[in-house]
CSV table of C-alpha atoms in Angstrom, one decimal:
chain,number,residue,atom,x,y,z
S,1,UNK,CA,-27.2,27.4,5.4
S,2,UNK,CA,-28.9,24.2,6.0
S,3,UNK,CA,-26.7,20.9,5.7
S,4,UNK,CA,-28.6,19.7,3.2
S,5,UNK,CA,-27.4,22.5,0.9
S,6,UNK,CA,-23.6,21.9,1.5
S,7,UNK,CA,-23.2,18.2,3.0
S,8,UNK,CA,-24.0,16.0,0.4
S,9,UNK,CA,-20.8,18.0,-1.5
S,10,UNK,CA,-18.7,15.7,0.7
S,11,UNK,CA,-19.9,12.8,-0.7
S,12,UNK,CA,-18.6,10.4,-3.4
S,13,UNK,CA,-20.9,8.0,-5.7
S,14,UNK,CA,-19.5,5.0,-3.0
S,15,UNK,CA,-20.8,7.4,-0.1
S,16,UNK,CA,-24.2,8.1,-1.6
S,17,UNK,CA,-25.1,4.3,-2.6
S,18,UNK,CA,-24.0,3.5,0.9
S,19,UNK,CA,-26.4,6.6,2.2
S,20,UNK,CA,-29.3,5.4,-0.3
S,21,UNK,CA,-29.0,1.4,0.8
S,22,UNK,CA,-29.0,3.0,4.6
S,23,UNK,CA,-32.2,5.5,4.0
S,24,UNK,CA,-33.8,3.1,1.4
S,25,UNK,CA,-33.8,5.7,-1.4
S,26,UNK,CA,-34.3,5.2,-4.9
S,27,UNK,CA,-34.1,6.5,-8.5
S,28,UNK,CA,-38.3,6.0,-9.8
S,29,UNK,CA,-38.0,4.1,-12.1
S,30,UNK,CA,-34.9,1.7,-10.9
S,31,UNK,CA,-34.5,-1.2,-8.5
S,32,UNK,CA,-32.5,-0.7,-5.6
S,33,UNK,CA,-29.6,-2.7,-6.5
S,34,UNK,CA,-29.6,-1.2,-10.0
S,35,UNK,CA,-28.7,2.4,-8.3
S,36,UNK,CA,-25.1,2.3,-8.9
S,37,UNK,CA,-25.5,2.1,-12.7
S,38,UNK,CA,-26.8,6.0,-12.1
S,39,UNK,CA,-25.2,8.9,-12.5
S,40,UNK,CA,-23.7,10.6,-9.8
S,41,UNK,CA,-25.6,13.8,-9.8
S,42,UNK,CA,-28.8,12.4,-10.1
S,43,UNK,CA,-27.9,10.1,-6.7
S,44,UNK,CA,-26.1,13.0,-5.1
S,45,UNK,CA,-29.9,15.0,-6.0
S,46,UNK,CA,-31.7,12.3,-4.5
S,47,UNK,CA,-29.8,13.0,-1.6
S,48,UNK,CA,-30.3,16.3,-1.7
S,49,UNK,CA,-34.1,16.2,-1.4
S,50,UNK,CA,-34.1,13.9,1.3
S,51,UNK,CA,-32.5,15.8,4.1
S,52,UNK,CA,-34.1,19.4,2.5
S,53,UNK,CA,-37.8,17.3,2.4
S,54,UNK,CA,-36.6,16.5,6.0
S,55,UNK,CA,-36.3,19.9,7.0
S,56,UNK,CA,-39.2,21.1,9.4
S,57,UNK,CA,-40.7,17.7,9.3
S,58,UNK,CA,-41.9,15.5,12.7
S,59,UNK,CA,-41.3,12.4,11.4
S,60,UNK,CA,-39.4,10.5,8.3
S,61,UNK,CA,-41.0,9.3,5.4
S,62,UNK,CA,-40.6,7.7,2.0
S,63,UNK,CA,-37.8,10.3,0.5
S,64,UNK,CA,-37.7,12.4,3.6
S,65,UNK,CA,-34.8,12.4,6.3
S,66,UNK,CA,-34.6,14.3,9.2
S,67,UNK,CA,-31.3,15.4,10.0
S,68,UNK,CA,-31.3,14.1,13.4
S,69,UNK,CA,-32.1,10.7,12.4
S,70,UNK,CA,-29.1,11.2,9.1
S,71,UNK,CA,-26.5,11.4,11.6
S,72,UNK,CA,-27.6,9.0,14.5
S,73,UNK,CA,-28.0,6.5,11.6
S,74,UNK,CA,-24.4,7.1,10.3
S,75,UNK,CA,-23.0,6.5,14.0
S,76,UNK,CA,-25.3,3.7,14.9
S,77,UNK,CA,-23.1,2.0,11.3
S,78,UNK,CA,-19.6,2.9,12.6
S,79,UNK,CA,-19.2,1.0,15.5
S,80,UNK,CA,-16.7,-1.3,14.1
S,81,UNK,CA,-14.9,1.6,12.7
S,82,UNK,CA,-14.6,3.9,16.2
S,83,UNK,CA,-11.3,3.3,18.3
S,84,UNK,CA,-11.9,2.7,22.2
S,85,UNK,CA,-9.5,5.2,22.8
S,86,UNK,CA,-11.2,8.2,21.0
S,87,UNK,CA,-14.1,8.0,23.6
S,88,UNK,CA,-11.8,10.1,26.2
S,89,UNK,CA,-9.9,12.7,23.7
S,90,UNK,CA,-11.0,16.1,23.6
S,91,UNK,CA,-12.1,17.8,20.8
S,92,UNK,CA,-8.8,18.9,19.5
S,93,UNK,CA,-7.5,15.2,19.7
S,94,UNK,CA,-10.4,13.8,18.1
S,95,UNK,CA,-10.2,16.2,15.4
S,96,UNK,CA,-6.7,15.3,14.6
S,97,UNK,CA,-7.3,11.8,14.4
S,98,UNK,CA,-10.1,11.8,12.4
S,99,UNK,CA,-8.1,14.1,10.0
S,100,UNK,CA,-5.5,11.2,10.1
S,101,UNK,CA,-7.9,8.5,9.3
S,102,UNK,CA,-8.4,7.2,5.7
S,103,UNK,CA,-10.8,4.8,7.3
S,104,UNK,CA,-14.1,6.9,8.2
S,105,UNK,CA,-15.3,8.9,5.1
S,106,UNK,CA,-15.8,12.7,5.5
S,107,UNK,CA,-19.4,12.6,6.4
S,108,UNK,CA,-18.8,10.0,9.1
S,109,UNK,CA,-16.2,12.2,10.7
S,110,UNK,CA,-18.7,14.7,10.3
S,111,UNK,CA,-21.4,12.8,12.5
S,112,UNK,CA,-19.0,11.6,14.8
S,113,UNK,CA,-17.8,15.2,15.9
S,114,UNK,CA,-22.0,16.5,16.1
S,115,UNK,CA,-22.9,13.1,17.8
S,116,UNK,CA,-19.5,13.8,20.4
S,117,UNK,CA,-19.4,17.6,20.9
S,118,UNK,CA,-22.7,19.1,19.9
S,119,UNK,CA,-21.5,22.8,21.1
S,120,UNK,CA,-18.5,22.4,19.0
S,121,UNK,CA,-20.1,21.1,15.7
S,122,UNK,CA,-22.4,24.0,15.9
S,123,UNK,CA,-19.5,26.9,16.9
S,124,UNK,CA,-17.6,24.9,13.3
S,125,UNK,CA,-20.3,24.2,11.4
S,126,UNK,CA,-19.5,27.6,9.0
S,127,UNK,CA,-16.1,26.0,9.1
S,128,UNK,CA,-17.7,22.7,7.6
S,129,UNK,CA,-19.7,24.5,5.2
S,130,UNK,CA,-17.0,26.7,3.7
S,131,UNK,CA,-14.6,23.6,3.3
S,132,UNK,CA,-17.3,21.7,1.6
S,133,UNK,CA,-18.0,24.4,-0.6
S,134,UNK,CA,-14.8,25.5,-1.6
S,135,UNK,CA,-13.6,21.6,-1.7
S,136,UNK,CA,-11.1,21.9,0.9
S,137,UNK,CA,-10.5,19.1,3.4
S,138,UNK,CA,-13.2,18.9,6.0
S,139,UNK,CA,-11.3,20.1,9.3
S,140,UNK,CA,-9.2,22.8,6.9
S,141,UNK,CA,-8.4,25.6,9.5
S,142,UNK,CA,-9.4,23.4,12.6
S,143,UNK,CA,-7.4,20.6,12.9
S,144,UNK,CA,-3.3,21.1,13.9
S,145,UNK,CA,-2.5,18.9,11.4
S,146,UNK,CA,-0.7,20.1,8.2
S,147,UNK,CA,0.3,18.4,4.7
S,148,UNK,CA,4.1,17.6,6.5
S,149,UNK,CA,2.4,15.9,9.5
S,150,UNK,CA,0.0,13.8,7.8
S,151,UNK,CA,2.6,12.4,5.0
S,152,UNK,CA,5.6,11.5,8.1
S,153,UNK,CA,2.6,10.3,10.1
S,154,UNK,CA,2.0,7.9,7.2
S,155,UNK,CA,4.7,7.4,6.4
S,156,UNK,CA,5.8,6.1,10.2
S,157,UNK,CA,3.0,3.6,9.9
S,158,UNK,CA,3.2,2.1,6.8
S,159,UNK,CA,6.9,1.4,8.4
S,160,UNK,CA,5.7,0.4,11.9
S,161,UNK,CA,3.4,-2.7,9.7
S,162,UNK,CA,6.5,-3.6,8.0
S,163,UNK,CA,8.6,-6.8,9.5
S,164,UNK,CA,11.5,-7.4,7.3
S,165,UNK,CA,14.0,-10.1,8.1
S,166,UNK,CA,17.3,-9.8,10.3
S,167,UNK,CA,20.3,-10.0,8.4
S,168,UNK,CA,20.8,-13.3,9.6
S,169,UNK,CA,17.7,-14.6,8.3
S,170,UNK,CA,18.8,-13.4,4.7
S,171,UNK,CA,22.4,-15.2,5.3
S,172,UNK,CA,20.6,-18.3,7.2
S,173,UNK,CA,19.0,-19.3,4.1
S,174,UNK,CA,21.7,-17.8,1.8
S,175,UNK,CA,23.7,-20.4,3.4
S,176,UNK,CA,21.3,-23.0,3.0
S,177,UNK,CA,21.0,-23.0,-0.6
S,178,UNK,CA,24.7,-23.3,-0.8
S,179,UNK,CA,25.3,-19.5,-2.2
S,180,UNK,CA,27.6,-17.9,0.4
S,181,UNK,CA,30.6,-18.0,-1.3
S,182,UNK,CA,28.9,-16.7,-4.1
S,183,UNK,CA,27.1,-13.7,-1.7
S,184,UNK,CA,30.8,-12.8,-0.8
S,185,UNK,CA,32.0,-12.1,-4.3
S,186,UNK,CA,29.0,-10.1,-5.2
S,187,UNK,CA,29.4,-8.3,-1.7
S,188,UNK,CA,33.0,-7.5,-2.6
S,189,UNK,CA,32.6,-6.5,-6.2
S,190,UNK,CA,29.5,-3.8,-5.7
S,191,UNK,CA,32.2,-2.7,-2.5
S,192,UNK,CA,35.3,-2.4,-5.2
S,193,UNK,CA,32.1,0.4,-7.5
S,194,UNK,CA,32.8,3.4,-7.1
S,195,UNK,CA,29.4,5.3,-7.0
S,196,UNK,CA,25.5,4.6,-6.5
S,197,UNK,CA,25.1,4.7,-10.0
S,198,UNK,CA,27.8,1.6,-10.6
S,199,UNK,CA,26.6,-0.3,-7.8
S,200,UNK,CA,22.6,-0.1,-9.0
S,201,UNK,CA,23.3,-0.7,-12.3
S,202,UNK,CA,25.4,-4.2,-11.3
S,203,UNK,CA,22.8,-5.2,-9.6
S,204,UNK,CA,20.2,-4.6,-11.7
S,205,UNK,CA,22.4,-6.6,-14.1
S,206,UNK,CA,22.5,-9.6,-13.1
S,207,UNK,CA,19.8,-12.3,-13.0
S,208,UNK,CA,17.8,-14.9,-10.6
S,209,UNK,CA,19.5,-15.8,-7.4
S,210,UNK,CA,22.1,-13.6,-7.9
S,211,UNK,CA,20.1,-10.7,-8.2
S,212,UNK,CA,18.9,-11.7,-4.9
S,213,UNK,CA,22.2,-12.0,-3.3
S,214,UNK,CA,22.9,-8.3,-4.8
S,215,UNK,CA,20.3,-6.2,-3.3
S,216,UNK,CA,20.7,-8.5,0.6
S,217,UNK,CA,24.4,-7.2,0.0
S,218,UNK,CA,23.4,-3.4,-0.9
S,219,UNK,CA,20.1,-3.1,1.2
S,220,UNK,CA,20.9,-1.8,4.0
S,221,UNK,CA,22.8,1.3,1.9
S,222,UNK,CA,19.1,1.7,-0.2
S,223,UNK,CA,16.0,1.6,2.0
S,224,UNK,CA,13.9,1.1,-1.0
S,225,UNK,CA,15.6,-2.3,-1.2
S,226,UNK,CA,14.6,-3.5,1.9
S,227,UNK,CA,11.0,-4.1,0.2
S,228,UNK,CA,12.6,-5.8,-3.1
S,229,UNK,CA,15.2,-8.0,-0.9
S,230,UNK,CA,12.0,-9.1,1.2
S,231,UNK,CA,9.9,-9.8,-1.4
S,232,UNK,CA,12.6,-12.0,-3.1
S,233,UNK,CA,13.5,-13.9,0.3
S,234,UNK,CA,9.7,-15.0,0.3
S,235,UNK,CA,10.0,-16.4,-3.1
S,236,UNK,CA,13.7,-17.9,-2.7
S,237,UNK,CA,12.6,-19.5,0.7
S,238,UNK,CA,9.4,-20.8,-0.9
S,239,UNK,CA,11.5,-22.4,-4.2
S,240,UNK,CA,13.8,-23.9,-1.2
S,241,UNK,CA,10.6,-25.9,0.7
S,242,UNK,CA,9.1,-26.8,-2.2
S,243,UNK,CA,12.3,-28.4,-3.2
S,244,UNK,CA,12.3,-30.1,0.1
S,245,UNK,CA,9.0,-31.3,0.0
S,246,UNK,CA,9.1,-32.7,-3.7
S,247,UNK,CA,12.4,-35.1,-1.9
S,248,UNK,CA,10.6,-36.0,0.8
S,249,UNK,CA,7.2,-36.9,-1.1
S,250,UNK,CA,10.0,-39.1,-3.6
S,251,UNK,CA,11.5,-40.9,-0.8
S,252,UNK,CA,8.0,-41.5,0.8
S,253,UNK,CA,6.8,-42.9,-2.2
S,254,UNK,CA,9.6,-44.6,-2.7
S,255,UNK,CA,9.7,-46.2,1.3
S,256,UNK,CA,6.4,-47.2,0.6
S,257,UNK,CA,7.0,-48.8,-3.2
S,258,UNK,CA,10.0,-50.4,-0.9
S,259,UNK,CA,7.4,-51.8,2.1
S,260,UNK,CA,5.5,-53.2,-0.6
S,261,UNK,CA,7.9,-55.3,-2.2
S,262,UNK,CA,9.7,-56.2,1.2
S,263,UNK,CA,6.4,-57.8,2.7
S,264,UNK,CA,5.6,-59.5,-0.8
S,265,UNK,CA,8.6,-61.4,-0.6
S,266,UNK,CA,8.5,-61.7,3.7
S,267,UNK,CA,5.2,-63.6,2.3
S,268,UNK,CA,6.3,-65.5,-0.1
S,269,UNK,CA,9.3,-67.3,2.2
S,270,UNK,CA,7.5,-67.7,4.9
S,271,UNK,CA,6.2,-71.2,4.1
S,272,UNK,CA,9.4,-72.2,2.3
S,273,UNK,CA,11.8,-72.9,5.3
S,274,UNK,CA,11.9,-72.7,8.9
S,275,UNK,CA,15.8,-71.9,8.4
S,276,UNK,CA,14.8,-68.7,7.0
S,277,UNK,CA,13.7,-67.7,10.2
S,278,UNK,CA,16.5,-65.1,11.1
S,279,UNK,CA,16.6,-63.4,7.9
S,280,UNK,CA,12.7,-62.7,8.2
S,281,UNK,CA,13.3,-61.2,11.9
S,282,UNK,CA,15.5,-59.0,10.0
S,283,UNK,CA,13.2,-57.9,7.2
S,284,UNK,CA,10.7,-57.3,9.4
S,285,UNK,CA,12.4,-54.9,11.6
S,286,UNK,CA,13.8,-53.2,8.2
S,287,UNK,CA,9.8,-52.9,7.3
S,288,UNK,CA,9.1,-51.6,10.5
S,289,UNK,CA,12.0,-49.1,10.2
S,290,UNK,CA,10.5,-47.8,6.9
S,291,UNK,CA,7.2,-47.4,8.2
S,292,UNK,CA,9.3,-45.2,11.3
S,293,UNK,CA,10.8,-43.3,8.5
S,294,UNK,CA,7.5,-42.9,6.4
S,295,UNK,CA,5.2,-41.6,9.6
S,296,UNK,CA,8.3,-39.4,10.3
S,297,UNK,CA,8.2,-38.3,6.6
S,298,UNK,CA,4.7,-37.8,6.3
S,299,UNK,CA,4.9,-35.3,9.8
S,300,UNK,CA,7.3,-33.3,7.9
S,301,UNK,CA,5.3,-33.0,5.0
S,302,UNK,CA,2.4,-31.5,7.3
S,303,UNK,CA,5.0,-29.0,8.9
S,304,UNK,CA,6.6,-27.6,4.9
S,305,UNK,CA,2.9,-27.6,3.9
S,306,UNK,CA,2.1,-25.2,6.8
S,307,UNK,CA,5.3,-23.1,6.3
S,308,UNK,CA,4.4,-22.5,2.6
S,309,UNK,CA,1.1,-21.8,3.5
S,310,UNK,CA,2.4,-19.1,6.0
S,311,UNK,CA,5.2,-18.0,3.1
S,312,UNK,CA,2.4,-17.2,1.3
S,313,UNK,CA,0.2,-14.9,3.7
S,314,UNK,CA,3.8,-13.1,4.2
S,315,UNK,CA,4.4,-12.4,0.8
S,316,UNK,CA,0.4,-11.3,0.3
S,317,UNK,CA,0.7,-9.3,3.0
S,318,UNK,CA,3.7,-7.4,1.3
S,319,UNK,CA,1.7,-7.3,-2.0
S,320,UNK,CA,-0.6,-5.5,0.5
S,321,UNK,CA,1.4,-2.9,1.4
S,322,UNK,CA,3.3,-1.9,-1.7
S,323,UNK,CA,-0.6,-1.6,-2.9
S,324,UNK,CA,-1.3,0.8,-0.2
S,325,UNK,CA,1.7,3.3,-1.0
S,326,UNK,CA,0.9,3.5,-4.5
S,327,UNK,CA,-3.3,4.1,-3.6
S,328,UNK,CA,-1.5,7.3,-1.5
S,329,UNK,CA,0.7,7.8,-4.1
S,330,UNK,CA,-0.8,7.5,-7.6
S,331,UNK,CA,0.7,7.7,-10.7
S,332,UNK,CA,-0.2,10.7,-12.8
S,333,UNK,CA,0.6,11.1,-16.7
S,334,UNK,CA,0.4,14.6,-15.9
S,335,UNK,CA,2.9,15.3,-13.3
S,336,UNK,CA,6.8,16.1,-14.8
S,337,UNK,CA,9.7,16.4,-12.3
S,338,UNK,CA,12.1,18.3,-13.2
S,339,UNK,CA,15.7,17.4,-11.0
S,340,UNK,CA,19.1,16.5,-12.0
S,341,UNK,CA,19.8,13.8,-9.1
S,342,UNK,CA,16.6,12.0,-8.4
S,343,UNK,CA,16.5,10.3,-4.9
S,344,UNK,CA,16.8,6.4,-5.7
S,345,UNK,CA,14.2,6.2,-2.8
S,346,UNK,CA,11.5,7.7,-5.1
S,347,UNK,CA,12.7,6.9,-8.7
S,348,UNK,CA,11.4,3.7,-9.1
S,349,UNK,CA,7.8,4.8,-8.2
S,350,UNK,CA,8.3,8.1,-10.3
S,351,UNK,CA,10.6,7.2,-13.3
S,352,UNK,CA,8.6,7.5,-15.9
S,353,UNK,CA,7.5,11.4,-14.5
S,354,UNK,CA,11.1,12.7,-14.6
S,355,UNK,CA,13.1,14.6,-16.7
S,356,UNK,CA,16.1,16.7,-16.4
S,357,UNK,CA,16.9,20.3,-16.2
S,358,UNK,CA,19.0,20.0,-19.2
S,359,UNK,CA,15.9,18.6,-21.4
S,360,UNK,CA,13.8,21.4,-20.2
S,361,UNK,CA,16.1,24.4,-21.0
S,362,UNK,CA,16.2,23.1,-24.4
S,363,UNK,CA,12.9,22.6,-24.9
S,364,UNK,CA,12.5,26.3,-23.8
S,365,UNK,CA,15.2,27.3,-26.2
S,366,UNK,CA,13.8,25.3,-29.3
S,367,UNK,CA,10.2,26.7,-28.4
S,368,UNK,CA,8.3,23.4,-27.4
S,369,UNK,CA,8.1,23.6,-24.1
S,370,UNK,CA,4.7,25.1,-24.4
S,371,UNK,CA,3.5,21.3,-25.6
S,372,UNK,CA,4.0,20.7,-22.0
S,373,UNK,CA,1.9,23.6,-20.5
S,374,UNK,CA,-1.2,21.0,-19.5
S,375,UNK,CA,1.4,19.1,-17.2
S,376,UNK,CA,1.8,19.6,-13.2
S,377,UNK,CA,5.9,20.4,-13.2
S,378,UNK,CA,7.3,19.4,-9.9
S,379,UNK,CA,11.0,21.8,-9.8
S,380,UNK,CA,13.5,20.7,-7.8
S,381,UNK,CA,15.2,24.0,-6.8
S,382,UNK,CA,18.7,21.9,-6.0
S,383,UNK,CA,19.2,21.5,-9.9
S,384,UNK,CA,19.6,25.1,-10.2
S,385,UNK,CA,22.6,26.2,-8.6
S,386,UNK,CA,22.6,29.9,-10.1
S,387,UNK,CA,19.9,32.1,-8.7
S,388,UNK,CA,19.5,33.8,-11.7
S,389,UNK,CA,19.1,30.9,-13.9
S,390,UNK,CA,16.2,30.1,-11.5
S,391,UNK,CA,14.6,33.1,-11.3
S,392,UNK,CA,15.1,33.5,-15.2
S,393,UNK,CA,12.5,30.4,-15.6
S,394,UNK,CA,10.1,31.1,-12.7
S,395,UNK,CA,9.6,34.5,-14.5
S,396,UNK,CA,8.6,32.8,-18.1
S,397,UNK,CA,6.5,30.0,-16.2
S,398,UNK,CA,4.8,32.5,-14.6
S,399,UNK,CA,4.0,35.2,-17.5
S,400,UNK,CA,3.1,32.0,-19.3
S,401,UNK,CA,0.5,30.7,-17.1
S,402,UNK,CA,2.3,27.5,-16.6
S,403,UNK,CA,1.2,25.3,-12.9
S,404,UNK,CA,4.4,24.1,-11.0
S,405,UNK,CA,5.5,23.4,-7.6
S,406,UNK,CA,8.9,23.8,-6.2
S,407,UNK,CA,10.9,21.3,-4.0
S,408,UNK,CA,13.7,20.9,-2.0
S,409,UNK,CA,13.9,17.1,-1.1
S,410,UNK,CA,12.0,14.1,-2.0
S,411,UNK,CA,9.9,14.3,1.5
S,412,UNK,CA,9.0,18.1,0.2
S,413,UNK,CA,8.0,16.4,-3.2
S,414,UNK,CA,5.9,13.3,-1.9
S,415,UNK,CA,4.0,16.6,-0.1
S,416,UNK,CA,3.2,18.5,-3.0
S,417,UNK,CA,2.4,15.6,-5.2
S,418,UNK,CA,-0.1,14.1,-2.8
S,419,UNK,CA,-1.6,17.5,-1.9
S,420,UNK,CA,-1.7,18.5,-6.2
S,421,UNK,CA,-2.5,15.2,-7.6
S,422,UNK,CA,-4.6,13.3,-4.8
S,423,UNK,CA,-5.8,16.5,-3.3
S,424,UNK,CA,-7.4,15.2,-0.3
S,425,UNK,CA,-9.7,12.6,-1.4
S,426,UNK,CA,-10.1,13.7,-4.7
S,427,UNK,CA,-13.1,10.9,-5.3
S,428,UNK,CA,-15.1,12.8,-3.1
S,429,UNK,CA,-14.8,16.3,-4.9
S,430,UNK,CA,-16.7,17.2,-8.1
């Protein structure tokens, strides 16, 4: 089967308006930059035609690609995208990474693997063709990398971009806006709660600076706090310079409102007596202290300026990265998880998913549980601690036709979820 009968399966509506800017194809009838108000088919057709009118051909032409020239063209675009490094892995290695890579869309990967090790791509092309056909990732059954691999290896670098503060930064500037005895009661009272559950709900109980003295004493116990505690440090540190900055832009404008009226007067007594000679040595040094103090001030405005500036990046850059895990982890209206004792490390992203094992059995008793047949059930297995009770329920979701997943721990879940709900790309998949 020729690529041009499975490849362009690969390719999402983003992918073929890049492919039809790149090969200067068009819709008759439409401007170029009026393409991506087409459907998807009808691009994915145009295509299509291309790289099957290209098939046999000696040269390109106007709706015609060879597919020697498709692919060169692809690599000759990712040359910003290619790591140095990638040049000397074999072709195991290279096909790990590229699984690993959310940067380089499937049909890049694919060129880069045929432009790299032609015997290979040719020896996996049926490989490439049955995963595109039966829309399952694009090195499926070549590359070493499974479902747990991929999320810890995300997971690792999402942590590895992470730079919270030191303890002692969060106590530095505790300190500084005169909250430490305050830090030490909270610190002591969540230590005096008696389980997660108390200490969470104190927390999430009290307000403003407070609440941000809670979750610096707690975060180290919660690693989902670490995030929250940042994010809050940025914004407490930022209310703390701007404060200092308002004072000092006060007491400029006030050493200069000062100047002002000291050399008015220094003017005014100058011609009036030659005995007043000592007291104007003295307000001119005062003046020329005050003009010290404002160059010094006005320095120091320059420096908090910068630092807010650079609060600000930080604090972005966070925004950044909480955006990032929810892109890999997306919420879904469909997906219900059922568990007794969610992980507080994944209930904030999922609590609106999860219900308990309780709730379900009595909607299986009262007979509406079948309202919930369209959902993706996520079963934690640790809720049910009798075997039988287990396999009582697996037996009516299965006779029923009902979709779930089981679990065992909120790595195992994350898993599932991704590989059910986002299912490799899922943009790309029709």
């Amino acid at each position: 089967m020729h690529e041009s009968e499975w490849l362009p399966r690969l390719l999402s509506k983003h992918d073929l308006l890049q492919l039809c800017n790149l090969f200067n194809l068009s819709v008759p009838g439409f401007r170029s930059d009026k393409l991506s108000s087409r459907p998807e088919e009808q691009l994915r057709f145009i295509v299509t035609q291309a790289l099957k009118s290209g098939i046999g051909a000696r040269k390109n032409g106007r709706g015609k690609i060879l597919t020697d020239t498709f692919f060169s063209e692809i690599i000759k675009e990712m040359d910003d995208l290619i790591q140095p490094q990638w040049k000397d892995l074999s072709f195991e290695s290279i096909v790990d990474e590229l699984d690993f890579s959310v940067v380089l869309r499937p049909y890049q990967k694919l060129a880069l693997i045929r432009e790299w090790f032609p015997d290979k791509y040719v020896s996996h092309v049926e490989a490439f063709r049955q995963n595109a056909t039966e829309k399952m990732g694009l090195f499926h059954g070549i590359s070493n990398i499974n479902d747990k691999d991929y999320v810890e290896r995300v997971i690792q670098d999402l942590k590895r971009d992470l730079d919270f503060p030191k303890s002692a930064e969060y106590l530095q500037l505790i300190q500084q806006l005169g909250a430490t005895e305050r830090w030490e009661q909270i610190k002591n009272n969540l230590a005096e709660k008696q389980t997660d559950r108390e200490r969470l709900m104190m927390i999430s109980g009290l307000s403003s600076l407070d609440r941000f003295l809670g979750i610096v004493a707690a975060k180290d116990d919660y690693e989902p706090l670490q995030l929250i505690a940042y994010n809050l440090y940025v914004n407490e540190r930022e209310k703390a310079y701007q404060n200092v900055y308002t004072k000092v832009h006060e007491e400029s404008a006030a050493a200069i409102h000062q100047v002002t009226n000291l050399t008015n007067k220094l003017e005014e007594q100058v011609g009036e007596n030659r005995k007043l000679t000592k007291q104007i040595e003295l307000l001119t040094s005062e003046i020329k202290r005050l003009k010290n103090e404002r160059e010094e001030d006005a320095q120091h405005t320059d420096v908090l300026q910068q630092e807010l500036e650079e609060h600000r990046k930080e604090r972005d850059y966070a925004e950044q990265i909480k955006g990032l895990f929810e892109e890999l982890v997306p919420e879904s209206s469909e997906a219900v998880i059922i568990t007794d004792k969610p992980d507080p490390r994944i209930k904030k992203f999922f609590n609106k998913n999860i219900i308990s094992k309780k709730f379900l059995l009595k909607e299986k008793q009262n007979e509406n549980i079948h309202k919930l047949k369209s959902k993706i059930w996520f079963i934690d297995r640790q809720s049910f601690r009798s075997t039988r009770e287990w396999v009582q329920l697996k037996h009516f979701l299965d006779e029923n036709g009902f979709f779930y997943e089981e679990y065992n721990d909120y790595l195992e879940l994350l898993r599932r979820y991704i590989q059910v709900i986002q299912c490799d790309e899922t943009e790309v998949y029709n």
